[in-house]
Structure formats: structure tokens, C-alpha cells
mmCIF file with all atom_site columns, C-alpha atoms in Angstrom:
data_model
loop_
_atom_site.group_PDB
_atom_site.id
_atom_site.type_symbol
_atom_site.label_atom_id
_atom_site.label_alt_id
_atom_site.label_comp_id
_atom_site.label_asym_id
_atom_site.label_entity_id
_atom_site.label_seq_id
_atom_site.pdbx_PDB_ins_code
_atom_site.Cartn_x
_atom_site.Cartn_y
_atom_site.Cartn_z
_atom_site.occupancy
_atom_site.B_iso_or_equiv
_atom_site.pdbx_formal_charge
_atom_site.auth_seq_id
_atom_site.auth_comp_id
_atom_site.auth_asym_id
_atom_site.auth_atom_id
_atom_site.pdbx_PDB_model_num
ATOM 1   C CA . UNK A 1 1   ? 32.450  -15.619 -11.907 1.00 69.00 ? 24  UNK A CA 1
ATOM 2   C CA . UNK A 1 2   ? 28.851  -16.893 -11.599 1.00 71.00 ? 25  UNK A CA 1
ATOM 3   C CA . UNK A 1 3   ? 26.964  -18.226 -14.564 1.00 80.00 ? 26  UNK A CA 1
ATOM 4   C CA . UNK A 1 4   ? 23.259  -17.505 -15.040 1.00 80.00 ? 27  UNK A CA 1
ATOM 5   C CA . UNK A 1 5   ? 22.099  -20.728 -13.387 1.00 83.00 ? 28  UNK A CA 1
ATOM 6   C CA . UNK A 1 6   ? 23.999  -19.766 -10.233 1.00 83.00 ? 29  UNK A CA 1
ATOM 7   C CA . UNK A 1 7   ? 22.386  -16.325 -10.317 1.00 81.00 ? 30  UNK A CA 1
ATOM 8   C CA . UNK A 1 8   ? 18.924  -17.937 -10.671 1.00 75.00 ? 31  UNK A CA 1
ATOM 9   C CA . UNK A 1 9   ? 19.586  -20.388 -7.821  1.00 83.00 ? 32  UNK A CA 1
ATOM 10  C CA . UNK A 1 10  ? 20.884  -17.597 -5.547  1.00 76.00 ? 33  UNK A CA 1
ATOM 11  C CA . UNK A 1 11  ? 17.865  -15.476 -6.471  1.00 78.00 ? 34  UNK A CA 1
ATOM 12  C CA . UNK A 1 12  ? 15.471  -18.309 -5.572  1.00 85.00 ? 35  UNK A CA 1
ATOM 13  C CA . UNK A 1 13  ? 17.231  -18.908 -2.266  1.00 87.00 ? 36  UNK A CA 1
ATOM 14  C CA . UNK A 1 14  ? 17.059  -15.173 -1.455  1.00 86.00 ? 37  UNK A CA 1
ATOM 15  C CA . UNK A 1 15  ? 13.337  -15.061 -2.266  1.00 84.00 ? 38  UNK A CA 1
ATOM 16  C CA . UNK A 1 16  ? 12.787  -18.139 -0.032  1.00 87.00 ? 39  UNK A CA 1
ATOM 17  C CA . UNK A 1 17  ? 14.653  -16.465 2.804   1.00 91.00 ? 40  UNK A CA 1
ATOM 18  C CA . UNK A 1 18  ? 12.686  -13.235 2.459   1.00 89.00 ? 41  UNK A CA 1
ATOM 19  C CA . UNK A 1 19  ? 9.415   -15.260 2.329   1.00 90.00 ? 42  UNK A CA 1
ATOM 20  C CA . UNK A 1 20  ? 10.383  -16.958 5.598   1.00 92.00 ? 43  UNK A CA 1
ATOM 21  C CA . UNK A 1 21  ? 10.995  -13.553 7.244   1.00 94.00 ? 44  UNK A CA 1
ATOM 22  C CA . UNK A 1 22  ? 7.695   -12.272 5.839   1.00 93.00 ? 45  UNK A CA 1
ATOM 23  C CA . UNK A 1 23  ? 5.776   -15.217 7.273   1.00 93.00 ? 46  UNK A CA 1
ATOM 24  C CA . UNK A 1 24  ? 7.590   -14.974 10.665  1.00 94.00 ? 47  UNK A CA 1
ATOM 25  C CA . UNK A 1 25  ? 6.664   -11.292 10.996  1.00 95.00 ? 48  UNK A CA 1
ATOM 26  C CA . UNK A 1 26  ? 3.071   -11.968 9.902   1.00 96.00 ? 49  UNK A CA 1
ATOM 27  C CA . UNK A 1 27  ? 2.825   -14.718 12.517  1.00 95.00 ? 50  UNK A CA 1
ATOM 28  C CA . UNK A 1 28  ? 4.396   -12.565 15.249  1.00 96.00 ? 51  UNK A CA 1
ATOM 29  C CA . UNK A 1 29  ? 1.840   -9.762  14.560  1.00 96.00 ? 52  UNK A CA 1
ATOM 30  C CA . UNK A 1 30  ? -0.991  -12.312 14.754  1.00 96.00 ? 53  UNK A CA 1
ATOM 31  C CA . UNK A 1 31  ? 0.367   -13.766 18.009  1.00 95.00 ? 54  UNK A CA 1
ATOM 32  C CA . UNK A 1 32  ? 0.636   -10.368 19.822  1.00 95.00 ? 55  UNK A CA 1
ATOM 33  C CA . UNK A 1 33  ? -2.488  -9.651  21.813  1.00 95.00 ? 56  UNK A CA 1
ATOM 34  C CA . UNK A 1 34  ? -3.876  -6.151  21.037  1.00 95.00 ? 57  UNK A CA 1
ATOM 35  C CA . UNK A 1 35  ? -7.496  -6.141  22.098  1.00 93.00 ? 58  UNK A CA 1
ATOM 36  C CA . UNK A 1 36  ? -7.596  -2.322  22.290  1.00 92.00 ? 59  UNK A CA 1
ATOM 37  C CA . UNK A 1 37  ? -6.291  -1.907  18.729  1.00 95.00 ? 60  UNK A CA 1
ATOM 38  C CA . UNK A 1 38  ? -8.218  -4.718  17.057  1.00 96.00 ? 61  UNK A CA 1
ATOM 39  C CA . UNK A 1 39  ? -11.535 -3.001  16.433  1.00 95.00 ? 62  UNK A CA 1
ATOM 40  C CA . UNK A 1 40  ? -9.956  0.323   15.459  1.00 96.00 ? 63  UNK A CA 1
ATOM 41  C CA . UNK A 1 41  ? -7.580  -1.210  12.968  1.00 97.00 ? 64  UNK A CA 1
ATOM 42  C CA . UNK A 1 42  ? -10.352 -3.368  11.523  1.00 96.00 ? 65  UNK A CA 1
ATOM 43  C CA . UNK A 1 43  ? -12.452 -0.190  11.022  1.00 97.00 ? 66  UNK A CA 1
ATOM 44  C CA . UNK A 1 44  ? -9.511  1.655   9.484   1.00 97.00 ? 67  UNK A CA 1
ATOM 45  C CA . UNK A 1 45  ? -8.773  -1.193  7.076   1.00 97.00 ? 68  UNK A CA 1
ATOM 46  C CA . UNK A 1 46  ? -12.424 -1.262  6.009   1.00 97.00 ? 69  UNK A CA 1
ATOM 47  C CA . UNK A 1 47  ? -12.651 2.565   5.711   1.00 96.00 ? 70  UNK A CA 1
ATOM 48  C CA . UNK A 1 48  ? -9.679  2.511   3.347   1.00 96.00 ? 71  UNK A CA 1
ATOM 49  C CA . UNK A 1 49  ? -11.520 0.282   0.864   1.00 96.00 ? 72  UNK A CA 1
ATOM 50  C CA . UNK A 1 50  ? -11.757 1.938   -2.530  1.00 95.00 ? 73  UNK A CA 1
ATOM 51  C CA . UNK A 1 51  ? -9.666  4.887   -1.211  1.00 96.00 ? 74  UNK A CA 1
ATOM 52  C CA . UNK A 1 52  ? -12.674 6.269   0.622   1.00 97.00 ? 75  UNK A CA 1
ATOM 53  C CA . UNK A 1 53  ? -10.529 8.086   3.225   1.00 98.00 ? 76  UNK A CA 1
ATOM 54  C CA . UNK A 1 54  ? -8.376  9.692   0.530   1.00 98.00 ? 77  UNK A CA 1
ATOM 55  C CA . UNK A 1 55  ? -11.403 10.691  -1.488  1.00 97.00 ? 78  UNK A CA 1
ATOM 56  C CA . UNK A 1 56  ? -13.025 12.336  1.608   1.00 98.00 ? 79  UNK A CA 1
ATOM 57  C CA . UNK A 1 57  ? -9.840  14.244  2.373   1.00 98.00 ? 80  UNK A CA 1
ATOM 58  C CA . UNK A 1 58  ? -9.526  15.317  -1.286  1.00 98.00 ? 81  UNK A CA 1
ATOM 59  C CA . UNK A 1 59  ? -13.107 16.600  -1.265  1.00 97.00 ? 82  UNK A CA 1
ATOM 60  C CA . UNK A 1 60  ? -12.329 18.769  1.738   1.00 97.00 ? 83  UNK A CA 1
ATOM 61  C CA . UNK A 1 61  ? -9.170  20.110  0.097   1.00 97.00 ? 84  UNK A CA 1
ATOM 62  C CA . UNK A 1 62  ? -10.931 20.773  -3.150  1.00 96.00 ? 85  UNK A CA 1
ATOM 63  C CA . UNK A 1 63  ? -13.225 23.267  -1.424  1.00 97.00 ? 86  UNK A CA 1
ATOM 64  C CA . UNK A 1 64  ? -10.263 25.599  -0.952  1.00 95.00 ? 87  UNK A CA 1
ATOM 65  C CA . UNK A 1 65  ? -8.938  27.281  -4.113  1.00 94.00 ? 88  UNK A CA 1
ATOM 66  C CA . UNK A 1 66  ? -5.263  27.379  -5.005  1.00 92.00 ? 89  UNK A CA 1
ATOM 67  C CA . UNK A 1 67  ? -2.717  24.935  -3.625  1.00 93.00 ? 90  UNK A CA 1
ATOM 68  C CA . UNK A 1 68  ? -5.205  22.825  -1.602  1.00 96.00 ? 91  UNK A CA 1
ATOM 69  C CA . UNK A 1 69  ? -7.334  22.203  -4.674  1.00 94.00 ? 92  UNK A CA 1
ATOM 70  C CA . UNK A 1 70  ? -4.274  21.323  -6.762  1.00 93.00 ? 93  UNK A CA 1
ATOM 71  C CA . UNK A 1 71  ? -3.115  19.064  -3.904  1.00 95.00 ? 94  UNK A CA 1
ATOM 72  C CA . UNK A 1 72  ? -6.498  17.248  -4.070  1.00 96.00 ? 95  UNK A CA 1
ATOM 73  C CA . UNK A 1 73  ? -6.088  16.693  -7.812  1.00 94.00 ? 96  UNK A CA 1
ATOM 74  C CA . UNK A 1 74  ? -2.514  15.511  -7.384  1.00 95.00 ? 97  UNK A CA 1
ATOM 75  C CA . UNK A 1 75  ? -3.526  13.177  -4.583  1.00 97.00 ? 98  UNK A CA 1
ATOM 76  C CA . UNK A 1 76  ? -6.397  11.628  -6.590  1.00 97.00 ? 99  UNK A CA 1
ATOM 77  C CA . UNK A 1 77  ? -4.269  11.344  -9.731  1.00 96.00 ? 100 UNK A CA 1
ATOM 78  C CA . UNK A 1 78  ? -1.614  9.566   -7.668  1.00 97.00 ? 101 UNK A CA 1
ATOM 79  C CA . UNK A 1 79  ? -4.248  7.185   -6.271  1.00 98.00 ? 102 UNK A CA 1
ATOM 80  C CA . UNK A 1 80  ? -5.433  6.397   -9.775  1.00 97.00 ? 103 UNK A CA 1
ATOM 81  C CA . UNK A 1 81  ? -1.920  5.596   -10.980 1.00 97.00 ? 104 UNK A CA 1
ATOM 82  C CA . UNK A 1 82  ? -1.011  3.544   -7.946  1.00 97.00 ? 105 UNK A CA 1
ATOM 83  C CA . UNK A 1 83  ? -4.287  1.643   -7.877  1.00 96.00 ? 106 UNK A CA 1
ATOM 84  C CA . UNK A 1 84  ? -4.042  0.756   -11.582 1.00 96.00 ? 107 UNK A CA 1
ATOM 85  C CA . UNK A 1 85  ? -0.399  -0.277  -11.197 1.00 96.00 ? 108 UNK A CA 1
ATOM 86  C CA . UNK A 1 86  ? -1.074  -2.430  -8.122  1.00 96.00 ? 109 UNK A CA 1
ATOM 87  C CA . UNK A 1 87  ? -4.360  -4.020  -9.174  1.00 92.00 ? 110 UNK A CA 1
ATOM 88  C CA . UNK A 1 88  ? -4.147  -4.272  -12.924 1.00 92.00 ? 111 UNK A CA 1
ATOM 89  C CA . UNK A 1 89  ? -0.454  -4.959  -13.247 1.00 92.00 ? 112 UNK A CA 1
ATOM 90  C CA . UNK A 1 90  ? 1.256   -5.984  -9.990  1.00 91.00 ? 113 UNK A CA 1
ATOM 91  C CA . UNK A 1 91  ? -1.294  -8.447  -8.684  1.00 92.00 ? 114 UNK A CA 1
ATOM 92  C CA . UNK A 1 92  ? -1.650  -10.127 -12.074 1.00 91.00 ? 115 UNK A CA 1
ATOM 93  C CA . UNK A 1 93  ? 2.053   -10.497 -12.507 1.00 91.00 ? 116 UNK A CA 1
ATOM 94  C CA . UNK A 1 94  ? 2.917   -11.634 -8.957  1.00 88.00 ? 117 UNK A CA 1
ATOM 95  C CA . UNK A 1 95  ? -0.146  -13.849 -8.275  1.00 90.00 ? 118 UNK A CA 1
ATOM 96  C CA . UNK A 1 96  ? 0.861   -14.300 -4.647  1.00 92.00 ? 119 UNK A CA 1
ATOM 97  C CA . UNK A 1 97  ? -1.795  -16.112 -2.621  1.00 93.00 ? 120 UNK A CA 1
ATOM 98  C CA . UNK A 1 98  ? -3.379  -14.381 0.333   1.00 95.00 ? 121 UNK A CA 1
ATOM 99  C CA . UNK A 1 99  ? -2.207  -15.369 3.782   1.00 95.00 ? 122 UNK A CA 1
ATOM 100 C CA . UNK A 1 100 ? -3.920  -18.263 5.525   1.00 94.00 ? 123 UNK A CA 1
ATOM 101 C CA . UNK A 1 101 ? -5.378  -16.545 8.593   1.00 94.00 ? 124 UNK A CA 1
ATOM 102 C CA . UNK A 1 102 ? -6.292  -19.813 10.256  1.00 93.00 ? 125 UNK A CA 1
ATOM 103 C CA . UNK A 1 103 ? -2.783  -21.231 9.944   1.00 93.00 ? 126 UNK A CA 1
ATOM 104 C CA . UNK A 1 104 ? -1.364  -17.821 10.985  1.00 92.00 ? 127 UNK A CA 1
ATOM 105 C CA . UNK A 1 105 ? -3.736  -17.805 14.003  1.00 94.00 ? 128 UNK A CA 1
ATOM 106 C CA . UNK A 1 106 ? -4.961  -14.298 13.351  1.00 96.00 ? 129 UNK A CA 1
ATOM 107 C CA . UNK A 1 107 ? -7.644  -13.627 16.006  1.00 95.00 ? 130 UNK A CA 1
ATOM 108 C CA . UNK A 1 108 ? -11.165 -13.562 14.588  1.00 93.00 ? 131 UNK A CA 1
ATOM 109 C CA . UNK A 1 109 ? -11.814 -10.187 16.237  1.00 93.00 ? 132 UNK A CA 1
ATOM 110 C CA . UNK A 1 110 ? -9.396  -8.675  13.681  1.00 96.00 ? 133 UNK A CA 1
ATOM 111 C CA . UNK A 1 111 ? -10.938 -10.208 10.551  1.00 95.00 ? 134 UNK A CA 1
ATOM 112 C CA . UNK A 1 112 ? -12.139 -8.152  7.644   1.00 96.00 ? 135 UNK A CA 1
ATOM 113 C CA . UNK A 1 113 ? -13.469 -9.833  4.494   1.00 95.00 ? 136 UNK A CA 1
ATOM 114 C CA . UNK A 1 114 ? -10.598 -11.564 2.652   1.00 95.00 ? 137 UNK A CA 1
ATOM 115 C CA . UNK A 1 115 ? -10.231 -10.056 -0.804  1.00 94.00 ? 138 UNK A CA 1
ATOM 116 C CA . UNK A 1 116 ? -10.406 -12.407 -3.788  1.00 92.00 ? 139 UNK A CA 1
ATOM 117 C CA . UNK A 1 117 ? -7.473  -10.689 -5.562  1.00 94.00 ? 140 UNK A CA 1
ATOM 118 C CA . UNK A 1 118 ? -3.802  -11.627 -5.242  1.00 94.00 ? 141 UNK A CA 1
ATOM 119 C CA . UNK A 1 119 ? -1.895  -10.476 -2.198  1.00 94.00 ? 142 UNK A CA 1
ATOM 120 C CA . UNK A 1 120 ? 1.117   -8.734  -3.757  1.00 95.00 ? 143 UNK A CA 1
ATOM 121 C CA . UNK A 1 121 ? 1.300   -5.711  -3.657  1.00 96.00 ? 144 UNK A CA 1
ATOM 122 C CA . UNK A 1 122 ? -1.147  -4.208  -1.177  1.00 97.00 ? 145 UNK A CA 1
ATOM 123 C CA . UNK A 1 123 ? -3.418  -1.911  -3.160  1.00 96.00 ? 146 UNK A CA 1
ATOM 124 C CA . UNK A 1 124 ? -4.743  -0.219  -0.007  1.00 97.00 ? 147 UNK A CA 1
ATOM 125 C CA . UNK A 1 125 ? -1.212  0.693   0.984   1.00 98.00 ? 148 UNK A CA 1
ATOM 126 C CA . UNK A 1 126 ? -0.199  1.752   -2.473  1.00 98.00 ? 149 UNK A CA 1
ATOM 127 C CA . UNK A 1 127 ? -3.129  4.082   -2.738  1.00 98.00 ? 150 UNK A CA 1
ATOM 128 C CA . UNK A 1 128 ? -2.681  5.550   0.745   1.00 98.00 ? 151 UNK A CA 1
ATOM 129 C CA . UNK A 1 129 ? 1.052   6.288   0.139   1.00 98.00 ? 152 UNK A CA 1
ATOM 130 C CA . UNK A 1 130 ? 0.338   7.655   -3.313  1.00 98.00 ? 153 UNK A CA 1
ATOM 131 C CA . UNK A 1 131 ? -2.208  10.046  -1.920  1.00 98.00 ? 154 UNK A CA 1
ATOM 132 C CA . UNK A 1 132 ? 0.104   11.186  0.861   1.00 98.00 ? 155 UNK A CA 1
ATOM 133 C CA . UNK A 1 133 ? 2.946   11.702  -1.589  1.00 98.00 ? 156 UNK A CA 1
ATOM 134 C CA . UNK A 1 134 ? 0.875   13.571  -4.203  1.00 97.00 ? 157 UNK A CA 1
ATOM 135 C CA . UNK A 1 135 ? -0.803  15.862  -1.677  1.00 98.00 ? 158 UNK A CA 1
ATOM 136 C CA . UNK A 1 136 ? 2.461   16.584  0.145   1.00 97.00 ? 159 UNK A CA 1
ATOM 137 C CA . UNK A 1 137 ? 4.070   17.795  -3.060  1.00 96.00 ? 160 UNK A CA 1
ATOM 138 C CA . UNK A 1 138 ? 1.705   20.789  -2.893  1.00 95.00 ? 161 UNK A CA 1
ATOM 139 C CA . UNK A 1 139 ? 1.173   20.949  0.858   1.00 97.00 ? 162 UNK A CA 1
ATOM 140 C CA . UNK A 1 140 ? 4.388   19.960  2.682   1.00 97.00 ? 163 UNK A CA 1
ATOM 141 C CA . UNK A 1 141 ? 2.728   20.408  6.078   1.00 97.00 ? 164 UNK A CA 1
ATOM 142 C CA . UNK A 1 142 ? 0.391   17.449  5.170   1.00 97.00 ? 165 UNK A CA 1
ATOM 143 C CA . UNK A 1 143 ? 3.312   14.973  4.780   1.00 97.00 ? 166 UNK A CA 1
ATOM 144 C CA . UNK A 1 144 ? 3.440   13.949  8.499   1.00 98.00 ? 167 UNK A CA 1
ATOM 145 C CA . UNK A 1 145 ? -0.289  13.404  9.105   1.00 98.00 ? 168 UNK A CA 1
ATOM 146 C CA . UNK A 1 146 ? -0.946  11.773  5.744   1.00 98.00 ? 169 UNK A CA 1
ATOM 147 C CA . UNK A 1 147 ? 2.206   9.691   6.035   1.00 98.00 ? 170 UNK A CA 1
ATOM 148 C CA . UNK A 1 148 ? 1.103   8.485   9.459   1.00 98.00 ? 171 UNK A CA 1
ATOM 149 C CA . UNK A 1 149 ? -2.294  7.643   8.027   1.00 98.00 ? 172 UNK A CA 1
ATOM 150 C CA . UNK A 1 150 ? -0.720  5.721   5.157   1.00 98.00 ? 173 UNK A CA 1
ATOM 151 C CA . UNK A 1 151 ? 1.516   3.751   7.571   1.00 98.00 ? 174 UNK A CA 1
ATOM 152 C CA . UNK A 1 152 ? -1.540  2.932   9.703   1.00 98.00 ? 175 UNK A CA 1
ATOM 153 C CA . UNK A 1 153 ? -3.554  1.742   6.672   1.00 98.00 ? 176 UNK A CA 1
ATOM 154 C CA . UNK A 1 154 ? -0.601  -0.465  5.629   1.00 98.00 ? 177 UNK A CA 1
ATOM 155 C CA . UNK A 1 155 ? -0.173  -1.934  9.075   1.00 98.00 ? 178 UNK A CA 1
ATOM 156 C CA . UNK A 1 156 ? -3.949  -2.500  9.404   1.00 97.00 ? 179 UNK A CA 1
ATOM 157 C CA . UNK A 1 157 ? -3.773  -4.807  6.366   1.00 98.00 ? 180 UNK A CA 1
ATOM 158 C CA . UNK A 1 158 ? -1.220  -7.030  8.134   1.00 97.00 ? 181 UNK A CA 1
ATOM 159 C CA . UNK A 1 159 ? -3.041  -6.783  11.521  1.00 97.00 ? 182 UNK A CA 1
ATOM 160 C CA . UNK A 1 160 ? -6.306  -7.931  9.967   1.00 97.00 ? 183 UNK A CA 1
ATOM 161 C CA . UNK A 1 161 ? -4.535  -10.842 8.307   1.00 96.00 ? 184 UNK A CA 1
ATOM 162 C CA . UNK A 1 162 ? -5.177  -10.043 4.661   1.00 97.00 ? 185 UNK A CA 1
ATOM 163 C CA . UNK A 1 163 ? -1.601  -9.153  3.674   1.00 97.00 ? 186 UNK A CA 1
ATOM 164 C CA . UNK A 1 164 ? 1.934   -10.196 4.441   1.00 96.00 ? 187 UNK A CA 1
ATOM 165 C CA . UNK A 1 165 ? 4.302   -7.399  5.534   1.00 97.00 ? 188 UNK A CA 1
ATOM 166 C CA . UNK A 1 166 ? 6.176   -7.701  2.218   1.00 96.00 ? 189 UNK A CA 1
ATOM 167 C CA . UNK A 1 167 ? 2.990   -6.949  0.318   1.00 97.00 ? 190 UNK A CA 1
ATOM 168 C CA . UNK A 1 168 ? 2.616   -3.757  2.398   1.00 98.00 ? 191 UNK A CA 1
ATOM 169 C CA . UNK A 1 169 ? 6.230   -2.703  1.842   1.00 97.00 ? 192 UNK A CA 1
ATOM 170 C CA . UNK A 1 170 ? 5.878   -3.217  -1.914  1.00 96.00 ? 193 UNK A CA 1
ATOM 171 C CA . UNK A 1 171 ? 2.613   -1.214  -1.867  1.00 97.00 ? 194 UNK A CA 1
ATOM 172 C CA . UNK A 1 172 ? 4.268   1.631   0.047   1.00 98.00 ? 195 UNK A CA 1
ATOM 173 C CA . UNK A 1 173 ? 7.124   1.774   -2.458  1.00 98.00 ? 196 UNK A CA 1
ATOM 174 C CA . UNK A 1 174 ? 4.755   1.602   -5.433  1.00 97.00 ? 197 UNK A CA 1
ATOM 175 C CA . UNK A 1 175 ? 2.498   4.305   -4.003  1.00 98.00 ? 198 UNK A CA 1
ATOM 176 C CA . UNK A 1 176 ? 5.388   6.613   -3.186  1.00 98.00 ? 199 UNK A CA 1
ATOM 177 C CA . UNK A 1 177 ? 6.753   6.232   -6.743  1.00 97.00 ? 200 UNK A CA 1
ATOM 178 C CA . UNK A 1 178 ? 3.288   6.813   -8.269  1.00 97.00 ? 201 UNK A CA 1
ATOM 179 C CA . UNK A 1 179 ? 2.797   9.969   -6.165  1.00 97.00 ? 202 UNK A CA 1
ATOM 180 C CA . UNK A 1 180 ? 6.249   11.219  -7.106  1.00 96.00 ? 203 UNK A CA 1
ATOM 181 C CA . UNK A 1 181 ? 5.599   10.617  -10.798 1.00 95.00 ? 204 UNK A CA 1
ATOM 182 C CA . UNK A 1 182 ? 2.304   12.536  -10.685 1.00 95.00 ? 205 UNK A CA 1
ATOM 183 C CA . UNK A 1 183 ? 3.910   15.353  -8.708  1.00 93.00 ? 206 UNK A CA 1
ATOM 184 C CA . UNK A 1 184 ? 6.710   15.452  -11.317 1.00 90.00 ? 207 UNK A CA 1
ATOM 185 C CA . UNK A 1 185 ? 4.133   15.630  -14.048 1.00 86.00 ? 208 UNK A CA 1
ATOM 186 C CA . UNK A 1 186 ? 2.472   18.538  -12.300 1.00 78.00 ? 209 UNK A CA 1
ATOM 187 C CA . UNK A 1 187 ? 5.778   20.409  -12.192 1.00 77.00 ? 210 UNK A CA 1
ATOM 188 C CA . UNK A 1 188 ? 6.345   19.741  -15.899 1.00 80.00 ? 211 UNK A CA 1
ATOM 189 C CA . UNK A 1 189 ? 2.748   20.426  -16.985 1.00 76.00 ? 212 UNK A CA 1
ATOM 190 C CA . UNK A 1 190 ? 1.042   22.513  -14.295 1.00 72.00 ? 213 UNK A CA 1
ATOM 191 C CA . UNK A 1 191 ? -1.823  23.277  -16.667 1.00 74.00 ? 214 UNK A CA 1
ATOM 192 C CA . UNK A 1 192 ? -3.088  19.688  -16.272 1.00 67.00 ? 215 UNK A CA 1
ATOM 193 C CA . UNK A 1 193 ? -3.880  20.223  -12.576 1.00 61.00 ? 216 UNK A CA 1
ATOM 194 C CA . UNK A 1 194 ? -5.761  23.479  -12.629 1.00 63.00 ? 217 UNK A CA 1
#
């Protein structure tokens, strides 16, 4: 039976192995020439700042009474929870440094401004997945397009060199949980979303 020091040592070794995989995938993405995608993914990454894409979609949904309007509220509530969790809690606890784009050889054509905040988890990804999850709880037909958009936003953060893949995976998980919690709250207290 392992004692606690063995568990800690095994945990550290596992984290080191996962970090090595994370860096290898980041470097492989950077090394893959994608001149056709570079500008579009840079624009998408920038457009997702401050959840502007989600807010625009929510504004459109809010114009339609009933389920679309509730979906907009659920989506924005989910974004608020995910964003607060990622930026006020996750980044402060993890304090993971941003990737070194120069060492990773990320082409300059992909660069967006490097955020000053910690890298883990990806707030852009958390918010995009939260919005997709929250809206889809009311509008199941929206799951595929909003899920694809969330995946694209997450990938764009790695492509532009501002996040490791692990940051994006953690953001996707966090956003999905946040959206599910808000959707569950709506089922329990629907009066809050009218």
C-alpha cells in the first residue's frame, strides 16, 4: 500500500508527463503550416474577446419571445458563471504561465495580443462552452452549431499561441459544467429566467 509521499511523487510525475504531452501538441500545432486558416482563426480568437460573439447571438435570440429569449438568458448566465470561475478563481489558483510563442515557433501571422492573465484555464473556451451548453438546454437544435463554434474558439486559442491544449480542455470542461449548473437552476427555479 502506498503512503502519502508516494502518492504525491506519483502525482507530480503524472503532471510532468501530461505537461510534456501538452507542450508537444502545442509545438506540433505551431509547426503545422496553415496559411489559409491563420487569418481566420486569429480573427475568431479576437472576436471571442469578452464573449462578444456569445453576446451578439444572445441579443438575436432575445428578440424572439419564449424559449429563444430564455435560451439567451441561460446562455449569458452560463457565461457569467464560467467567466467568473475561470478568471477569478481558476487562473488565480493555477497561476500557469502563458506559452512562450517564440520558443514554440508560433508563426507571427497567427499572433493575437498575449493576455497578461495566467494561462490555465482558457477563459475564452470556458465562456464559449458555457454559452453553448446553456443555450442548448432550451434550444437543442443549437447544440451542434454552438458546440462547433465553441470548439473553434478553443482551438483558435492554441493556434494563435496564447494557450496550451490542456488550458483549452480545462476551459471546455469548466464551461460545460457552468452551463449545466445554470440549466439545472433554470429547471429548479424557472421564474428566475423569465
